[in-house]
Short mmCIF file of C-alpha atoms and ligand atoms in Angstrom, two decimals:
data_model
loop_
_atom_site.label_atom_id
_atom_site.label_comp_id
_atom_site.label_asym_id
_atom_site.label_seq_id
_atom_site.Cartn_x
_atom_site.Cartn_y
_atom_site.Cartn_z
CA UNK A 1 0.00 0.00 0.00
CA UNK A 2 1.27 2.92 -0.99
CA UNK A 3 1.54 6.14 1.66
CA UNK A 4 -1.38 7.01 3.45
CA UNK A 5 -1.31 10.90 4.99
CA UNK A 6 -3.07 11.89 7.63
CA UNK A 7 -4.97 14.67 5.89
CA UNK A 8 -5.52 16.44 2.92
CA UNK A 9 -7.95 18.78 0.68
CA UNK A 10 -10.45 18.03 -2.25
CA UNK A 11 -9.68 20.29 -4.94
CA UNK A 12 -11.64 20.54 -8.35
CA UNK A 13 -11.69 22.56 -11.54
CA UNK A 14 -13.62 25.14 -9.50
CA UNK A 15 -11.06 25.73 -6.90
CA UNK A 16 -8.56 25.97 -9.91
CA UNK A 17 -10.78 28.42 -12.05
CA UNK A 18 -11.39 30.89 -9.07
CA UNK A 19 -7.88 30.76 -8.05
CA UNK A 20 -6.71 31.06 -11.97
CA UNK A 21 -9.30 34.19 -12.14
CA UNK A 22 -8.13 35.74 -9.04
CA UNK A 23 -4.30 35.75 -10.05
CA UNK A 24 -5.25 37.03 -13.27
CA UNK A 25 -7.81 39.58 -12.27
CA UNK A 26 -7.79 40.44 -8.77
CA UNK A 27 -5.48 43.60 -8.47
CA UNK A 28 -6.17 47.08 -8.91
CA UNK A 29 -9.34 48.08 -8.42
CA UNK A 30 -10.51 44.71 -7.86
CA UNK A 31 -7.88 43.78 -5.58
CA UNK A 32 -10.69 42.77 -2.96
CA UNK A 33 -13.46 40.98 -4.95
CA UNK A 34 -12.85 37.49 -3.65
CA UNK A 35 -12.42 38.56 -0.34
CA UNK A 36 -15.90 40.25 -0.35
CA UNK A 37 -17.33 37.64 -1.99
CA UNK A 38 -16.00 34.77 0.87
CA UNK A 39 -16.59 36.90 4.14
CA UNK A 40 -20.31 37.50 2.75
CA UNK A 41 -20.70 33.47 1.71
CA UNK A 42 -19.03 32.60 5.36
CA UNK A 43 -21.39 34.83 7.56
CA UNK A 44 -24.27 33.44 5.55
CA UNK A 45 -23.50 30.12 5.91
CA UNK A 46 -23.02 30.52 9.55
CA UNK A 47 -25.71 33.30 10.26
CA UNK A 48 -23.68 35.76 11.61
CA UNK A 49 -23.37 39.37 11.08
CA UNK A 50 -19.28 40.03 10.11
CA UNK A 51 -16.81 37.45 9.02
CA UNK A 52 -13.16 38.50 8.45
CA UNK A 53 -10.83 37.27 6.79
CA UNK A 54 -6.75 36.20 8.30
CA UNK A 55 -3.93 35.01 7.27
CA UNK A 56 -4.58 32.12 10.11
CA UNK A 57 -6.74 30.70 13.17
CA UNK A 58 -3.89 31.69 15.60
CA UNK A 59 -4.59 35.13 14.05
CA UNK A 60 -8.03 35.49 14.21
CA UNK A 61 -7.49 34.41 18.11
CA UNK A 62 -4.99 36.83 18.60
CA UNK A 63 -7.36 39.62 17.11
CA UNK A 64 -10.58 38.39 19.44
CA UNK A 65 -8.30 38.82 22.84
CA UNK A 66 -7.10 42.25 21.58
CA UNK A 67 -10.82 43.41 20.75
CA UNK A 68 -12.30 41.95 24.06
CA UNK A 69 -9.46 44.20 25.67
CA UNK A 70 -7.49 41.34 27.44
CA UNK A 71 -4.19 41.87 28.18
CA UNK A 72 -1.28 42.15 31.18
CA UNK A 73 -2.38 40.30 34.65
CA UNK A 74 -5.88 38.73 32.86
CA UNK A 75 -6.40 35.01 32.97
CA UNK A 76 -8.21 33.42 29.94
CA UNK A 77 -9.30 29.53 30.58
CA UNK A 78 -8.92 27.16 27.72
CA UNK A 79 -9.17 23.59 27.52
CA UNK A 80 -6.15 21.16 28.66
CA UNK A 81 -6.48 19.28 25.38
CA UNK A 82 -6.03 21.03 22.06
CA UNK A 83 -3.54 22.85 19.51
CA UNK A 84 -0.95 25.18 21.17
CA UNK A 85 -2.58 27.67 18.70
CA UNK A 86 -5.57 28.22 21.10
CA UNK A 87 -3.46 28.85 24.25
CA UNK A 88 -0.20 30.21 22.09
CA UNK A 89 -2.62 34.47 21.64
CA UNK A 90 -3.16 34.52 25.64
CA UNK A 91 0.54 34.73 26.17
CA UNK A 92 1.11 37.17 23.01
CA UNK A 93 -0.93 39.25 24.67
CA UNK A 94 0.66 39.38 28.18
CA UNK A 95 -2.29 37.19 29.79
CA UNK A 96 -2.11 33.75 31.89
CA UNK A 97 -3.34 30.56 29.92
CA UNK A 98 -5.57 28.46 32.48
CA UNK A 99 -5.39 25.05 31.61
CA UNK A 100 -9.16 23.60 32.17
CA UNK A 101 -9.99 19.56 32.18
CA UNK A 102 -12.61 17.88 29.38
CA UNK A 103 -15.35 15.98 29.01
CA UNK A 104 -14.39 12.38 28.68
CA UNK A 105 -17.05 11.49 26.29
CA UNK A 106 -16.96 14.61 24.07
CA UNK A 107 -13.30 15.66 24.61
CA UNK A 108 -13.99 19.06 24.42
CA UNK A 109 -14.02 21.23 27.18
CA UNK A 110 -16.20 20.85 30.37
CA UNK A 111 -18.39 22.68 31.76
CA UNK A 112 -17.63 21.86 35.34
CA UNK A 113 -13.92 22.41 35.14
CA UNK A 114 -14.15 25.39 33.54
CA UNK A 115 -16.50 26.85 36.20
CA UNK A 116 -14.05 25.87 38.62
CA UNK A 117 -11.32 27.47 37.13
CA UNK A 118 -12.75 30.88 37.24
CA UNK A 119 -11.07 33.94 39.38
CA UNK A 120 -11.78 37.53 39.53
CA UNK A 121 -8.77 37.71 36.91
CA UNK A 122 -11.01 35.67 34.21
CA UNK A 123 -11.50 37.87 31.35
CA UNK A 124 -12.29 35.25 28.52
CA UNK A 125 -12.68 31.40 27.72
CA UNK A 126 -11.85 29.43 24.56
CA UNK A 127 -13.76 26.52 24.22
CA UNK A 128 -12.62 24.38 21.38
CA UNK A 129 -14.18 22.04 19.05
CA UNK A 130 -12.34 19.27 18.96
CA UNK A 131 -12.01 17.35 15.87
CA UNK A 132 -14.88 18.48 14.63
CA UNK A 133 -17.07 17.51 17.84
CA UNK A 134 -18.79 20.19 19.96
CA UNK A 135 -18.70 21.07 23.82
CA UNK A 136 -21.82 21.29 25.94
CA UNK A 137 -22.35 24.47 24.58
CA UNK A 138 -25.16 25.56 26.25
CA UNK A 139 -23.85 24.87 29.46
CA UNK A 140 -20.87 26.76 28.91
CA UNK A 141 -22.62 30.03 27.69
CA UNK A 142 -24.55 29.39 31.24
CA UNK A 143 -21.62 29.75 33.15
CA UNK A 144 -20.04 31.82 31.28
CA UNK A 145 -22.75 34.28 31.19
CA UNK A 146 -23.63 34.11 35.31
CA UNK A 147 -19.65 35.36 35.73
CA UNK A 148 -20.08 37.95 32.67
CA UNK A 149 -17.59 36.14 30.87
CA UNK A 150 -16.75 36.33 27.00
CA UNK A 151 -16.40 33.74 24.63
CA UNK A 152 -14.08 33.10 21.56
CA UNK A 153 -15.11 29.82 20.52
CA UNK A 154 -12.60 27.90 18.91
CA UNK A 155 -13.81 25.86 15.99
CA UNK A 156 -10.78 25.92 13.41
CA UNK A 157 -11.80 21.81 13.59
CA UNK A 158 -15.34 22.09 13.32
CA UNK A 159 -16.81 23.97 9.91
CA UNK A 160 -20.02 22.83 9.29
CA UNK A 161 -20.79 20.95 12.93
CA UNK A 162 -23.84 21.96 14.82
CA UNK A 163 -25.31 22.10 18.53
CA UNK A 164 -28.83 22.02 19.19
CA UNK A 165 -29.52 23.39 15.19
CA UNK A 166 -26.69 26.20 15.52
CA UNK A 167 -23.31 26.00 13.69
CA UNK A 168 -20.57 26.01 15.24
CA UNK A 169 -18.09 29.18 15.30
CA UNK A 170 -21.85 30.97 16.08
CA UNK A 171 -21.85 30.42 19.98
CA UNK A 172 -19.40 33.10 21.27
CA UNK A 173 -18.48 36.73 21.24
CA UNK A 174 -16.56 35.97 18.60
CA UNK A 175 -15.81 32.48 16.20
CA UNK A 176 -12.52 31.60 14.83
CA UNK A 177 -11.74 29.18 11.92
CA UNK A 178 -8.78 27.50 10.30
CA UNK A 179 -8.45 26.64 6.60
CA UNK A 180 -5.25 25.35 6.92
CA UNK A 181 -4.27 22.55 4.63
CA UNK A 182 -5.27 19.72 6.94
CA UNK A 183 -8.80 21.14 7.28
CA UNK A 184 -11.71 20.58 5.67
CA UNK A 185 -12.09 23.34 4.11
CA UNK A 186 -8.78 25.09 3.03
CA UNK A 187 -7.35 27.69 1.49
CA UNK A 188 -3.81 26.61 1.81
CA UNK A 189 -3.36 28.90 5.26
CA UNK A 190 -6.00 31.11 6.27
CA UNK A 191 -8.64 31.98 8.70
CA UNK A 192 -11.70 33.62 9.75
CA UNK A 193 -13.13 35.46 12.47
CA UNK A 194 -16.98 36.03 12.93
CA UNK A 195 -18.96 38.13 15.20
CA UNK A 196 -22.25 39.66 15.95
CA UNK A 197 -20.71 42.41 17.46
CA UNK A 198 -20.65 45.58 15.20
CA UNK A 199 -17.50 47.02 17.88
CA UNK A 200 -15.53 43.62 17.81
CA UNK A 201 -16.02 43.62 13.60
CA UNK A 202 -14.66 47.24 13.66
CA UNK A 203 -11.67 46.78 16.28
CA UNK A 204 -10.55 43.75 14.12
CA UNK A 205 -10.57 45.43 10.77
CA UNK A 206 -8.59 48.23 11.88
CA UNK A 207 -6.06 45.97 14.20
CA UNK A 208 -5.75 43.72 11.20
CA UNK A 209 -4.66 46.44 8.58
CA UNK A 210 -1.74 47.95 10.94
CA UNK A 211 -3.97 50.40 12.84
CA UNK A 212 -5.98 51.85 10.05
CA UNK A 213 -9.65 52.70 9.72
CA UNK A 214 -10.80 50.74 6.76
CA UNK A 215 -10.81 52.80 3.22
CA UNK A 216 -8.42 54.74 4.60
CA UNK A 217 -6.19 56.62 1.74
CA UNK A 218 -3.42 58.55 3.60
CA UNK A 219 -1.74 56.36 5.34
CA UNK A 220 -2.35 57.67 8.37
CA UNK A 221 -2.08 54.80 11.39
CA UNK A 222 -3.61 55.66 14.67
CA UNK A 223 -2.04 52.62 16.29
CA UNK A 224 0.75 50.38 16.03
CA UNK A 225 -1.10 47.28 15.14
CA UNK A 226 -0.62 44.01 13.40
CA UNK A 227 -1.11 42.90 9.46
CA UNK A 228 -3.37 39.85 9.55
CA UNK A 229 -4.28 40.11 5.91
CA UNK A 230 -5.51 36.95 3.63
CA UNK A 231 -4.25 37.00 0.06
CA UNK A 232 -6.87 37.30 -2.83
CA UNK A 233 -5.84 33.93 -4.21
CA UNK A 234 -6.48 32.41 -0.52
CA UNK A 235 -10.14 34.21 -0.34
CA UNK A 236 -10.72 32.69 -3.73
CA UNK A 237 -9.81 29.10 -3.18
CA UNK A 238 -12.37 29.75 -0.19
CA UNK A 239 -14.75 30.64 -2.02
CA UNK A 240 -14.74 27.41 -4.39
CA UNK A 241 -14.54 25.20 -1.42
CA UNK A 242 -17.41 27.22 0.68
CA UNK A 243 -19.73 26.56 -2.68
CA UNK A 244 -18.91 22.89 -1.91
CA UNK A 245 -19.32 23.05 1.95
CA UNK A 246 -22.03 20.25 1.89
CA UNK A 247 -19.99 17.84 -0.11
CA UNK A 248 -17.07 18.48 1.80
CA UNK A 249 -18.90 17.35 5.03
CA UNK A 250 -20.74 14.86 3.87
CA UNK A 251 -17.23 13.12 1.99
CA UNK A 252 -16.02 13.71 6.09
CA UNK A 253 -19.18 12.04 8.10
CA UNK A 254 -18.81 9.01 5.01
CA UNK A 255 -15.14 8.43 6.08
CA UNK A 256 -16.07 8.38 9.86
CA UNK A 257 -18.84 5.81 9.17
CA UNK A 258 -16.40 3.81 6.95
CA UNK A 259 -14.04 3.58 9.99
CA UNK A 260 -17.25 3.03 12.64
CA UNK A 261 -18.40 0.12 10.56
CA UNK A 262 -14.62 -1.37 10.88
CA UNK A 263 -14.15 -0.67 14.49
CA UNK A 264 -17.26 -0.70 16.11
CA UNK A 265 -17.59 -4.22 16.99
CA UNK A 266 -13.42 -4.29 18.42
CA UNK A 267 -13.77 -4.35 22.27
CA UNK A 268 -11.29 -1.72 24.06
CA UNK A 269 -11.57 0.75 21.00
CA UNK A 270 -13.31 4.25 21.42
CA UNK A 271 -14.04 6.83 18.43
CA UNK A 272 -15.33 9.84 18.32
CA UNK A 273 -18.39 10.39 19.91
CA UNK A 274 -21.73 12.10 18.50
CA UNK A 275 -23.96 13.66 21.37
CA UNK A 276 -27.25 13.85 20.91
CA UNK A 277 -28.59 17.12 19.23
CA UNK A 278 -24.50 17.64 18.08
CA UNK A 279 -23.54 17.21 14.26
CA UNK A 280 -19.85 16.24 14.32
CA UNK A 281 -17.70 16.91 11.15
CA UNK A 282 -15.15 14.06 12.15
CA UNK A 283 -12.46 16.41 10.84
CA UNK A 284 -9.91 13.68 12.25
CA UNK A 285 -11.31 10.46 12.93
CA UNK A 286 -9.92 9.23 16.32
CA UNK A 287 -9.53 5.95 18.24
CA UNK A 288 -8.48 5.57 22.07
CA UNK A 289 -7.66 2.46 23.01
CA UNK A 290 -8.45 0.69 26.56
CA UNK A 291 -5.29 1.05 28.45
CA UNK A 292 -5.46 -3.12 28.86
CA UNK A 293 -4.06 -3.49 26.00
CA UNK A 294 -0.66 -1.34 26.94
CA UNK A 295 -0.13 0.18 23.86
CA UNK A 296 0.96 3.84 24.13
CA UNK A 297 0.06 6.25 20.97
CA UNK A 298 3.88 6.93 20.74
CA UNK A 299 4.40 2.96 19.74
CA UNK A 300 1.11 2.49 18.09
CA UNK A 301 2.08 5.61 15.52
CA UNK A 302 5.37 3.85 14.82
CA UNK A 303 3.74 0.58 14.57
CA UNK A 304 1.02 2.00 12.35
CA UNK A 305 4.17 4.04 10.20
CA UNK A 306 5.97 0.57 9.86
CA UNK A 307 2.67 -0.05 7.41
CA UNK A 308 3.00 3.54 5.57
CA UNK A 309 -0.34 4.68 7.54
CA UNK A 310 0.54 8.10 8.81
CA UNK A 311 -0.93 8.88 11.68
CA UNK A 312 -1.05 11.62 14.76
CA UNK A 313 -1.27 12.09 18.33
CA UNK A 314 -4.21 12.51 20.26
CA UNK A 315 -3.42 15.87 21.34
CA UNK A 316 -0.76 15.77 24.56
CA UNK A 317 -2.61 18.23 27.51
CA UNK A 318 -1.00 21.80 26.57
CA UNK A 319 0.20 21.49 30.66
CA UNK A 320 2.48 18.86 30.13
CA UNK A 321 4.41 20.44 27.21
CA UNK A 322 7.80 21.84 27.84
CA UNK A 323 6.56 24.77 26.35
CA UNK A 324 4.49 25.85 29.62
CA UNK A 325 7.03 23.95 31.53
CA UNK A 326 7.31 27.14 34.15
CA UNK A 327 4.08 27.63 34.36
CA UNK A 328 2.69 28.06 37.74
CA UNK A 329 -1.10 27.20 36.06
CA UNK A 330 0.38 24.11 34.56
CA UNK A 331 1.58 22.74 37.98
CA UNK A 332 -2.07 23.01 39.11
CA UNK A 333 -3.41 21.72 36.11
CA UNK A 334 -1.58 18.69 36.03
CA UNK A 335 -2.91 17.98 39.23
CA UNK A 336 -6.90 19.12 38.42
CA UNK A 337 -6.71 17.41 34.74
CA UNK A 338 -7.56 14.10 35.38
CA UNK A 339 -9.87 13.11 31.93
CA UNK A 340 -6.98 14.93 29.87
CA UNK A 341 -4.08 12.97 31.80
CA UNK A 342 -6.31 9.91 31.73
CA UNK A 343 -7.04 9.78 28.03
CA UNK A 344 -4.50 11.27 26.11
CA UNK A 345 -1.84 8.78 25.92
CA UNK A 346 -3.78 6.49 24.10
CA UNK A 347 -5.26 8.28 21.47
CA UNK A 348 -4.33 8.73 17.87
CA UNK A 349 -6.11 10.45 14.72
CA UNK A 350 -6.45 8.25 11.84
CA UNK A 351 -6.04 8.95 8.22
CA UNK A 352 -9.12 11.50 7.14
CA UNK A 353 -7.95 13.41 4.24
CA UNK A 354 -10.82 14.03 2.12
CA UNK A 355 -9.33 11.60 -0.45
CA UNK A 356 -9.81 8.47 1.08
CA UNK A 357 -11.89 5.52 -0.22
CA UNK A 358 -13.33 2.67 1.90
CA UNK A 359 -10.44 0.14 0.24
CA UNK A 360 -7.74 2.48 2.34
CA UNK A 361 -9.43 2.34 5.13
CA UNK A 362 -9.91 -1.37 5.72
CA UNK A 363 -6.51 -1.72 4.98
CA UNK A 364 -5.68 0.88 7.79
CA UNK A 365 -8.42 -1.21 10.57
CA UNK A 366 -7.28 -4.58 9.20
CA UNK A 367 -3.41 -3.06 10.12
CA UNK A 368 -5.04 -2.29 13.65
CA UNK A 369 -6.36 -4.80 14.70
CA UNK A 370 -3.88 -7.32 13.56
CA UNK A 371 -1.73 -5.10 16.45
CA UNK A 372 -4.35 -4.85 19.28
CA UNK A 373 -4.41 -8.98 18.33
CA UNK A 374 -0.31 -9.32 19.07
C1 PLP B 1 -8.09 23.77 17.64
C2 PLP B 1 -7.22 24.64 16.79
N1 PLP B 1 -7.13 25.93 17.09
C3 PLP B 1 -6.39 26.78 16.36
C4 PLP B 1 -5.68 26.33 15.27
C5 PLP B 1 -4.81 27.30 14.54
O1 PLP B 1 -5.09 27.41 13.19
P1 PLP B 1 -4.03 28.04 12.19
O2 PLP B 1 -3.02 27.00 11.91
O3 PLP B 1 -4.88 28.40 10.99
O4 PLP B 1 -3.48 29.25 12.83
C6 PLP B 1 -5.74 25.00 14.90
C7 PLP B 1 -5.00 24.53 13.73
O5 PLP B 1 -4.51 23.48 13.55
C8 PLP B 1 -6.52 24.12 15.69
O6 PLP B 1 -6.59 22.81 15.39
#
């Protein structure tokens, strides 16, 4: 069998015929068309007000601290068990990352922890959507609403996933997404940031564009800001792949039920799990094994690369990384975090590019459970 990646895009003549039109058309006075064109298609689809276009997720993160004015000697809680991009902003901004525990069924962040881990110095919370799952979201705007706390919800996993009949990306003060290449949808590296909030929209444009009110012709800055700008080639390839949203997901959910119908009946094998009134995207299908069987996801990788099946790590908890080695709120964490510590040593994501076919993936279950067998 030849290579198997972990992830990876579906791209078709229309991806190549908006990008070919941007590169040949978009400057001058055009230079923004296809960024117009994708911020308007993203809010729809997600039934928002404003969607912005960045360069990345860790961007549009970045931006939503800035605009909910957190900063120096603020704490902002985030879950234990995600991407170093949704903890990596708090410290670029001079604030304390607190590391809260998850659900062990959804993975995502819980509810419980995270009321536990609030202070007076709480001035935001990230919950994230992991793998294309969703948190208890309603819970979580409960508690964070009775300590008047704001949300970025993280769902650079999750386009397209829904809780209770709302997308997700739709639940906080503000939504970020990732289109890196690994997503499902992608524009190579980009992002997006929506909001309801007319000041948050405003604050971003201008913090995004070096400190400039938008339209502005003179070059005159008001603030030393950042440039967090998406290229019109990016904004088209968006485009083409937001016109195919529903394929896109639907290719995703068919891979995770290709795996389920493999798996399901193995004893001491977990996937992802699907609450009720949740629509997960599967963006990485994931397996945890029973700890019985004493296989760490270190070995298992290497045992699964021996086969050319690429896989990665369930993610490690942020707290144990030797980049928040010093933390003092990593000390404590490690301690609180018992679901995180429990689970993820023996996880792995599975191969889920958009490419696969149901021959690939037998291969890849037949590979695993010849070594859950040894
Ligand atoms: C949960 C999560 N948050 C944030 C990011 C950051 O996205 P980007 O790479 O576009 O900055 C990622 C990307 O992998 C992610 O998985």
């Amino acid at each position: 069998m030849e290579q198997i990646p972990i992830a990876g895009p579906w791209i078709t003549q229309r991806e190549i015929d908006y990008v070919t039109d941007a590169v040949t058309r978009a400057w001058y006075g055009n230079a923004n068309i296809y960024h117009e064109r994708f911020e308007k298609a993203f809010a729809d689809y997600l039934g928002v007000r404003f969607a912005i276009s960045l360069p990345s997720c860790t961007s549009a993160i970045h931006l939503s601290l800035l605009a909910l004015g957190v900063g120096g000697g603020d704490e902002v809680i985030v879950p234990d068990i995600t991407w170093i991009a949704s903890a990596a902003p708090i410290t670029y901004v001079g604030a304390t990352p607190v590391f809260a525990d998850i659900d062990p069924k959804t993975w995502c962040l819980s509810a419980e922890s995270f009321e536990k881990c609030i202070t007076s110095r709480t001035k935001a919370v990230i919950p994230v959507d992991l793998y294309g799952n969703m948190p208890d979201m309603a819970e979580i705007q409960n508690v964070a609403k009775r300590h008047h706390i704001p949300i970025i919800e993280d769902a650079a996993e999750a386009i397209g996933s829904e809780h209770r009949g709302q997308k997700a990306g739709g639940f906080g003060d503000t939504g970020v997404f990732s289109f890196h290449g690994s997503k499902t949808l992608t524009t190579g590296e980009g992002g997006m940031l929506v909001t309801d909030r007319e000041d948050i929209c405003h604050r971003v444009v201008f913090l995004r564009d070096h400190g400039r009110e938008p339209g502005d012709r003179n070059f005159y800055n008001t603030e030393v800001a950042y440039k967090y700008k998406m290229s019109s080639m990016q904004a088209a390839l968006g485009l083409a792949q937001l016109e195919r949203i529903e394929e896109l997901i639907t290719r995703k959910r068919q891979i995770f039920t290709w795996y389920q119908k493999q798996l399901a009946s193995v004893e001491g094998v977990t996937l992802n799990y699907e609450p009720p009134g949740t629509k997960n995207t599967y963006w990485m299908v994931t397996v945890i094994l029973d700890q019985r069987f004493g296989i760490e996801k270190g070995c298992l990788m290497e045992l699964m690369d021996n086969r050319n099946i690429h896989c990665r790590p369930f993610f490690h908890p942020l707290s144990s990384l030797p980049a928040y080695e010093n933390l003092e709120q990593s000390r404590r964490a490690r301690q609180r975090n018992q679901k995180s510590y429990q689970i993820s040593p023996y996880g792995i994501n599975l191969p889920s590019a958009l490419n696969m076919t149901q021959e690939k993936i037998r291969y890849i279950c037949d590979v695993l459970k010849s070594i859950l067998q040894q």
